mmCIF file of C-alpha atoms in Angstrom:
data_model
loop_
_atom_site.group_PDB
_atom_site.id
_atom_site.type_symbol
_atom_site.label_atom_id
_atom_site.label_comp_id
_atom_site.label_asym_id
_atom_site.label_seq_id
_atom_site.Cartn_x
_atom_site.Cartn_y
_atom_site.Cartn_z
ATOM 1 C CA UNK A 1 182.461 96.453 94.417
ATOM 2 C CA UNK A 2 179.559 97.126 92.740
ATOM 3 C CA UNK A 3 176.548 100.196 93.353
ATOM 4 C CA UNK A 4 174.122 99.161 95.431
ATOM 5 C CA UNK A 5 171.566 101.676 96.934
ATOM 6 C CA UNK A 6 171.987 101.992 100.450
ATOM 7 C CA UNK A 7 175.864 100.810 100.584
ATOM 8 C CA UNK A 8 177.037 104.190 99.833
ATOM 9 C CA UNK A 9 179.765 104.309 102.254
ATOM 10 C CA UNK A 10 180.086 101.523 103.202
ATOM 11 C CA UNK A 11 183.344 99.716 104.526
ATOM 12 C CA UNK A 12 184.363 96.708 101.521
ATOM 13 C CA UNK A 13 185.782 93.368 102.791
ATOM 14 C CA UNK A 14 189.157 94.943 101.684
ATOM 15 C CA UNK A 15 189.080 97.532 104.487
ATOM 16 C CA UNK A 16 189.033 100.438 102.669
ATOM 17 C CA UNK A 17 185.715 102.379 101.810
ATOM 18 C CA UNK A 18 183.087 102.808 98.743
ATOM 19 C CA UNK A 19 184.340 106.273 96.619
ATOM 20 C CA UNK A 20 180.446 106.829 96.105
ATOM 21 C CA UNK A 21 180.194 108.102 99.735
ATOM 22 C CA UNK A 22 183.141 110.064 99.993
ATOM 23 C CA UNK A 23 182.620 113.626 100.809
ATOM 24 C CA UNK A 24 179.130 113.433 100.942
ATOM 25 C CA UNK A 25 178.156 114.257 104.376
ATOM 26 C CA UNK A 26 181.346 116.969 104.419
ATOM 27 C CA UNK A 27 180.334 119.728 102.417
ATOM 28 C CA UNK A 28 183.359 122.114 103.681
ATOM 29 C CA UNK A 29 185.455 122.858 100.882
ATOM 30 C CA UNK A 30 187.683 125.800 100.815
ATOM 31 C CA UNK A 31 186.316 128.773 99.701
ATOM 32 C CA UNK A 32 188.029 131.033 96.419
ATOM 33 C CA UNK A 33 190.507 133.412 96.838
ATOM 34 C CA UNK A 34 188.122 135.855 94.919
ATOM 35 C CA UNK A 35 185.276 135.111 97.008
ATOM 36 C CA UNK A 36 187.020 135.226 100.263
ATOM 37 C CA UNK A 37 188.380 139.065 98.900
ATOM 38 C CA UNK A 38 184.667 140.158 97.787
ATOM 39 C CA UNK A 39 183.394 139.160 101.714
ATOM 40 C CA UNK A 40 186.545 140.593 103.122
ATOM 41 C CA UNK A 41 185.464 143.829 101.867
ATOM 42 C CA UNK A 42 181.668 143.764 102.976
ATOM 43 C CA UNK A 43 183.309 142.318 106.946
ATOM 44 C CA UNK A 44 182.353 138.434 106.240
ATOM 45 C CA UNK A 45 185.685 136.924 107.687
ATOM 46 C CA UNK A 46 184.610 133.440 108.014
ATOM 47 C CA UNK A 47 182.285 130.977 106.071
ATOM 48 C CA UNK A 48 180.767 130.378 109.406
ATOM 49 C CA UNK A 49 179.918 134.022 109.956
ATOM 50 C CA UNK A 50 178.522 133.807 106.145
ATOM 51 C CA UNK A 51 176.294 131.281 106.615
ATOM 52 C CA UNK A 52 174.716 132.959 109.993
ATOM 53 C CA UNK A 53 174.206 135.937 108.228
ATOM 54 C CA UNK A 54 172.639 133.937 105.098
ATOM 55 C CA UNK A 55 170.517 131.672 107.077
ATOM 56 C CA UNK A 56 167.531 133.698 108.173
ATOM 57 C CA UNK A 57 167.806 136.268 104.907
ATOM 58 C CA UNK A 58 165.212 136.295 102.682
ATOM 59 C CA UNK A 59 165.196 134.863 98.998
ATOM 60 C CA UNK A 60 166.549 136.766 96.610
ATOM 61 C CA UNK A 61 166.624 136.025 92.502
ATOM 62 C CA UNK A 62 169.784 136.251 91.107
ATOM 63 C CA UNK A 63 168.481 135.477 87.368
ATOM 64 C CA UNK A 64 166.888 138.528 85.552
ATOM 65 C CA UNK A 65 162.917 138.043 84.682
ATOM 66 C CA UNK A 66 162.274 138.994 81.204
#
């Protein structure tokens, strides 16, 4: 089946559905080992209690002005 915008998704005569959309709307993945230790140490248990804390913080630059 070919791309066309707006059929991202979608379900093919086939059955089955269009690769494009897969994943898209679930953004979930699992979170790395070494990530997961780092908030384990600063009480973040859960990606859920991560992104609470996150969601009203303010901005903060990661990248170094020069």
């Amino acid at each position: 089946m070919l791309f066309r915008p707006g059929n991202i998704g979608a379900v093919t005569e086939a059955g089955g559905t269009d690769l494009a959309g897969e994943g898209f709307l679930n953004q979930s993945r699992p979170m790395p080992m070494g990530m997961q230790k780092f908030l384990a140490k600063k009480g973040i248990t859960s990606s859920n209690q991560l992104f609470e804390l996150t969601k009203y913080a303010p901005r903060i630059c990661f990248r170094r002005l020069r």
